[in-house]
């Protein structure tokens, strides 16, 4: 006789936990300043500031720039070549998990990323 083995369907919360372990929601990131944490959210705007000092790429979670309700991921020019395609295209509109030390810049939470391994893209939910 054949026996069917059914795997329990993971809850959406379990899926998120596997995708971004012990994640901090982008809205709560300012409560973890100084700590290295995983931050999860949907990318709402990206921008490569090629004319600015250090030529940073900005990836904004939660709300698009210039909203004060956002979490920003910064990738400096010296690290851009590690990202394929360029980060402003790679992460546009994606749901991501970013790992880094949370800092405040002009009173808004952000983190700096040096390597693509610090950002995971969630597949279809």
PDB file of C-alpha atoms in Angstrom:
ATOM      1  CA  UNK A   1       0.000   0.000   0.000  1.00  0.00           C
ATOM      2  CA  UNK A   2       1.179   3.473  -0.813  1.00  0.00           C
ATOM      3  CA  UNK A   3       1.131   6.029   1.955  1.00  0.00           C
ATOM      4  CA  UNK A   4       0.965   9.708   1.120  1.00  0.00           C
ATOM      5  CA  UNK A   5       3.097  11.921   3.326  1.00  0.00           C
ATOM      6  CA  UNK A   6       1.812  15.463   3.544  1.00  0.00           C
ATOM      7  CA  UNK A   7       4.133  18.233   4.590  1.00  0.00           C
ATOM      8  CA  UNK A   8       2.516  20.976   6.610  1.00  0.00           C
ATOM      9  CA  UNK A   9       2.188  24.225   4.700  1.00  0.00           C
ATOM     10  CA  UNK A  10       4.440  26.827   6.287  1.00  0.00           C
ATOM     11  CA  UNK A  11       2.720  29.940   7.534  1.00  0.00           C
ATOM     12  CA  UNK A  12       3.663  33.242   5.857  1.00  0.00           C
ATOM     13  CA  UNK A  13       5.486  34.217   9.046  1.00  0.00           C
ATOM     14  CA  UNK A  14       7.604  31.068   8.898  1.00  0.00           C
ATOM     15  CA  UNK A  15       8.481  31.829   5.301  1.00  0.00           C
ATOM     16  CA  UNK A  16       9.581  35.351   6.271  1.00  0.00           C
ATOM     17  CA  UNK A  17      11.645  33.994   9.169  1.00  0.00           C
ATOM     18  CA  UNK A  18      13.507  31.693   6.774  1.00  0.00           C
ATOM     19  CA  UNK A  19      13.954  34.472   4.221  1.00  0.00           C
ATOM     20  CA  UNK A  20      15.209  37.097   6.660  1.00  0.00           C
ATOM     21  CA  UNK A  21      16.045  35.548  10.077  1.00  0.00           C
ATOM     22  CA  UNK A  22      15.250  37.712  13.110  1.00  0.00           C
ATOM     23  CA  UNK A  23      14.448  40.600  10.797  1.00  0.00           C
ATOM     24  CA  UNK A  24      13.747  44.110  11.933  1.00  0.00           C
ATOM     25  CA  UNK A  25      10.995  45.813   9.931  1.00  0.00           C
ATOM     26  CA  UNK A  26      12.279  48.880   8.092  1.00  0.00           C
ATOM     27  CA  UNK A  27       9.831  50.985  10.150  1.00  0.00           C
ATOM     28  CA  UNK A  28      11.530  49.844  13.379  1.00  0.00           C
ATOM     29  CA  UNK A  29      15.179  50.088  12.277  1.00  0.00           C
ATOM     30  CA  UNK A  30      15.859  53.345  14.141  1.00  0.00           C
ATOM     31  CA  UNK A  31      15.321  51.408  17.401  1.00  0.00           C
ATOM     32  CA  UNK A  32      18.442  49.324  16.604  1.00  0.00           C
ATOM     33  CA  UNK A  33      21.007  52.037  15.825  1.00  0.00           C
ATOM     34  CA  UNK A  34      24.543  50.749  16.390  1.00  0.00           C
ATOM     35  CA  UNK A  35      23.526  47.111  15.988  1.00  0.00           C
ATOM     36  CA  UNK A  36      24.229  44.785  13.053  1.00  0.00           C
ATOM     37  CA  UNK A  37      20.792  43.507  12.054  1.00  0.00           C
ATOM     38  CA  UNK A  38      18.743  42.103   9.203  1.00  0.00           C
ATOM     39  CA  UNK A  39      16.243  44.652   7.896  1.00  0.00           C
ATOM     40  CA  UNK A  40      13.392  43.594   5.629  1.00  0.00           C
ATOM     41  CA  UNK A  41      11.293  45.689   3.298  1.00  0.00           C
ATOM     42  CA  UNK A  42      10.204  46.490  -0.236  1.00  0.00           C
ATOM     43  CA  UNK A  43      12.376  48.775  -2.346  1.00  0.00           C
ATOM     44  CA  UNK A  44      10.392  51.914  -3.210  1.00  0.00           C
ATOM     45  CA  UNK A  45      13.118  53.980  -4.891  1.00  0.00           C
ATOM     46  CA  UNK A  46      16.708  53.628  -6.098  1.00  0.00           C
ATOM     47  CA  UNK A  47      19.192  56.249  -7.238  1.00  0.00           C
ATOM     48  CA  UNK A  48      22.819  56.271  -8.382  1.00  0.00           C
ATOM     49  CA  UNK A  49      24.204  59.681  -7.376  1.00  0.00           C
ATOM     50  CA  UNK A  50      27.082  59.631  -9.865  1.00  0.00           C
ATOM     51  CA  UNK A  51      27.641  63.386  -9.431  1.00  0.00           C
ATOM     52  CA  UNK A  52      27.910  63.262  -5.630  1.00  0.00           C
ATOM     53  CA  UNK A  53      31.037  62.767  -3.547  1.00  0.00           C
ATOM     54  CA  UNK A  54      31.749  59.023  -3.262  1.00  0.00           C
ATOM     55  CA  UNK A  55      29.154  58.353  -5.993  1.00  0.00           C
ATOM     56  CA  UNK A  56      26.727  56.475  -3.722  1.00  0.00           C
ATOM     57  CA  UNK A  57      23.799  54.312  -4.793  1.00  0.00           C
ATOM     58  CA  UNK A  58      20.730  54.698  -2.589  1.00  0.00           C
ATOM     59  CA  UNK A  59      18.133  51.961  -2.148  1.00  0.00           C
ATOM     60  CA  UNK A  60      15.116  53.149  -0.147  1.00  0.00           C
ATOM     61  CA  UNK A  61      12.820  50.710   1.667  1.00  0.00           C
ATOM     62  CA  UNK A  62       9.282  51.430   2.772  1.00  0.00           C
ATOM     63  CA  UNK A  63       8.743  54.831   1.172  1.00  0.00           C
ATOM     64  CA  UNK A  64      10.483  56.515  -1.757  1.00  0.00           C
ATOM     65  CA  UNK A  65      12.989  59.337  -1.344  1.00  0.00           C
ATOM     66  CA  UNK A  66      12.517  62.093  -0.128  1.00  0.00           C
ATOM     67  CA  UNK A  67      10.060  60.737   2.472  1.00  0.00           C
ATOM     68  CA  UNK A  68      11.277  60.871   6.077  1.00  0.00           C
ATOM     69  CA  UNK A  69       9.602  57.465   6.552  1.00  0.00           C
ATOM     70  CA  UNK A  70      12.162  55.254   4.870  1.00  0.00           C
ATOM     71  CA  UNK A  71      15.194  53.053   5.507  1.00  0.00           C
ATOM     72  CA  UNK A  72      18.116  53.632   3.159  1.00  0.00           C
ATOM     73  CA  UNK A  73      20.730  51.158   1.981  1.00  0.00           C
ATOM     74  CA  UNK A  74      23.906  52.873   0.738  1.00  0.00           C
ATOM     75  CA  UNK A  75      26.368  51.278  -1.682  1.00  0.00           C
ATOM     76  CA  UNK A  76      29.485  53.367  -2.342  1.00  0.00           C
ATOM     77  CA  UNK A  77      31.053  53.619  -5.794  1.00  0.00           C
ATOM     78  CA  UNK A  78      34.109  51.536  -4.807  1.00  0.00           C
ATOM     79  CA  UNK A  79      31.753  48.546  -4.237  1.00  0.00           C
ATOM     80  CA  UNK A  80      29.378  49.035  -7.228  1.00  0.00           C
ATOM     81  CA  UNK A  81      31.374  46.739  -9.511  1.00  0.00           C
ATOM     82  CA  UNK A  82      30.442  43.788  -7.257  1.00  0.00           C
ATOM     83  CA  UNK A  83      26.743  44.138  -8.166  1.00  0.00           C
ATOM     84  CA  UNK A  84      25.411  42.739 -11.470  1.00  0.00           C
ATOM     85  CA  UNK A  85      23.327  44.321 -12.869  1.00  0.00           C
ATOM     86  CA  UNK A  86      23.985  47.677 -11.151  1.00  0.00           C
ATOM     87  CA  UNK A  87      22.250  47.872  -7.749  1.00  0.00           C
ATOM     88  CA  UNK A  88      19.750  50.570  -8.737  1.00  0.00           C
ATOM     89  CA  UNK A  89      18.360  48.125 -11.349  1.00  0.00           C
ATOM     90  CA  UNK A  90      19.015  44.849  -9.518  1.00  0.00           C
ATOM     91  CA  UNK A  91      16.927  45.710  -6.445  1.00  0.00           C
ATOM     92  CA  UNK A  92      14.299  48.047  -7.961  1.00  0.00           C
ATOM     93  CA  UNK A  93      10.810  47.108  -6.656  1.00  0.00           C
ATOM     94  CA  UNK A  94      12.156  43.921  -5.008  1.00  0.00           C
ATOM     95  CA  UNK A  95      11.386  42.730  -1.484  1.00  0.00           C
ATOM     96  CA  UNK A  96      14.792  42.440   0.173  1.00  0.00           C
ATOM     97  CA  UNK A  97      16.583  41.439   3.348  1.00  0.00           C
ATOM     98  CA  UNK A  98      19.668  43.566   3.994  1.00  0.00           C
ATOM     99  CA  UNK A  99      22.287  42.828   6.643  1.00  0.00           C
ATOM    100  CA  UNK A 100      24.354  45.619   8.127  1.00  0.00           C
ATOM    101  CA  UNK A 101      25.053  47.971  11.019  1.00  0.00           C
ATOM    102  CA  UNK A 102      22.210  50.439  11.422  1.00  0.00           C
ATOM    103  CA  UNK A 103      23.210  54.091  11.653  1.00  0.00           C
ATOM    104  CA  UNK A 104      21.394  57.411  11.600  1.00  0.00           C
ATOM    105  CA  UNK A 105      22.204  59.921   8.874  1.00  0.00           C
ATOM    106  CA  UNK A 106      20.346  63.228   9.121  1.00  0.00           C
ATOM    107  CA  UNK A 107      18.087  61.513  11.673  1.00  0.00           C
ATOM    108  CA  UNK A 108      17.054  58.724   9.259  1.00  0.00           C
ATOM    109  CA  UNK A 109      18.079  55.070   9.655  1.00  0.00           C
ATOM    110  CA  UNK A 110      20.398  53.550   7.075  1.00  0.00           C
ATOM    111  CA  UNK A 111      23.046  50.913   6.535  1.00  0.00           C
ATOM    112  CA  UNK A 112      26.020  50.641   4.213  1.00  0.00           C
ATOM    113  CA  UNK A 113      26.521  47.483   2.171  1.00  0.00           C
ATOM    114  CA  UNK A 114      29.835  46.475   0.571  1.00  0.00           C
ATOM    115  CA  UNK A 115      28.923  43.134  -0.995  1.00  0.00           C
ATOM    116  CA  UNK A 116      25.901  41.586  -2.742  1.00  0.00           C
ATOM    117  CA  UNK A 117      25.925  38.752  -0.175  1.00  0.00           C
ATOM    118  CA  UNK A 118      24.543  41.287   2.339  1.00  0.00           C
ATOM    119  CA  UNK A 119      21.294  41.659   0.358  1.00  0.00           C
ATOM    120  CA  UNK A 120      18.898  38.794  -0.374  1.00  0.00           C
ATOM    121  CA  UNK A 121      16.010  39.144  -2.789  1.00  0.00           C
ATOM    122  CA  UNK A 122      12.813  37.358  -1.855  1.00  0.00           C
ATOM    123  CA  UNK A 123      11.222  35.393  -4.640  1.00  0.00           C
ATOM    124  CA  UNK A 124       7.491  35.438  -5.240  1.00  0.00           C
ATOM    125  CA  UNK A 125       5.681  35.411  -1.861  1.00  0.00           C
TER     126      UNK A 125
END
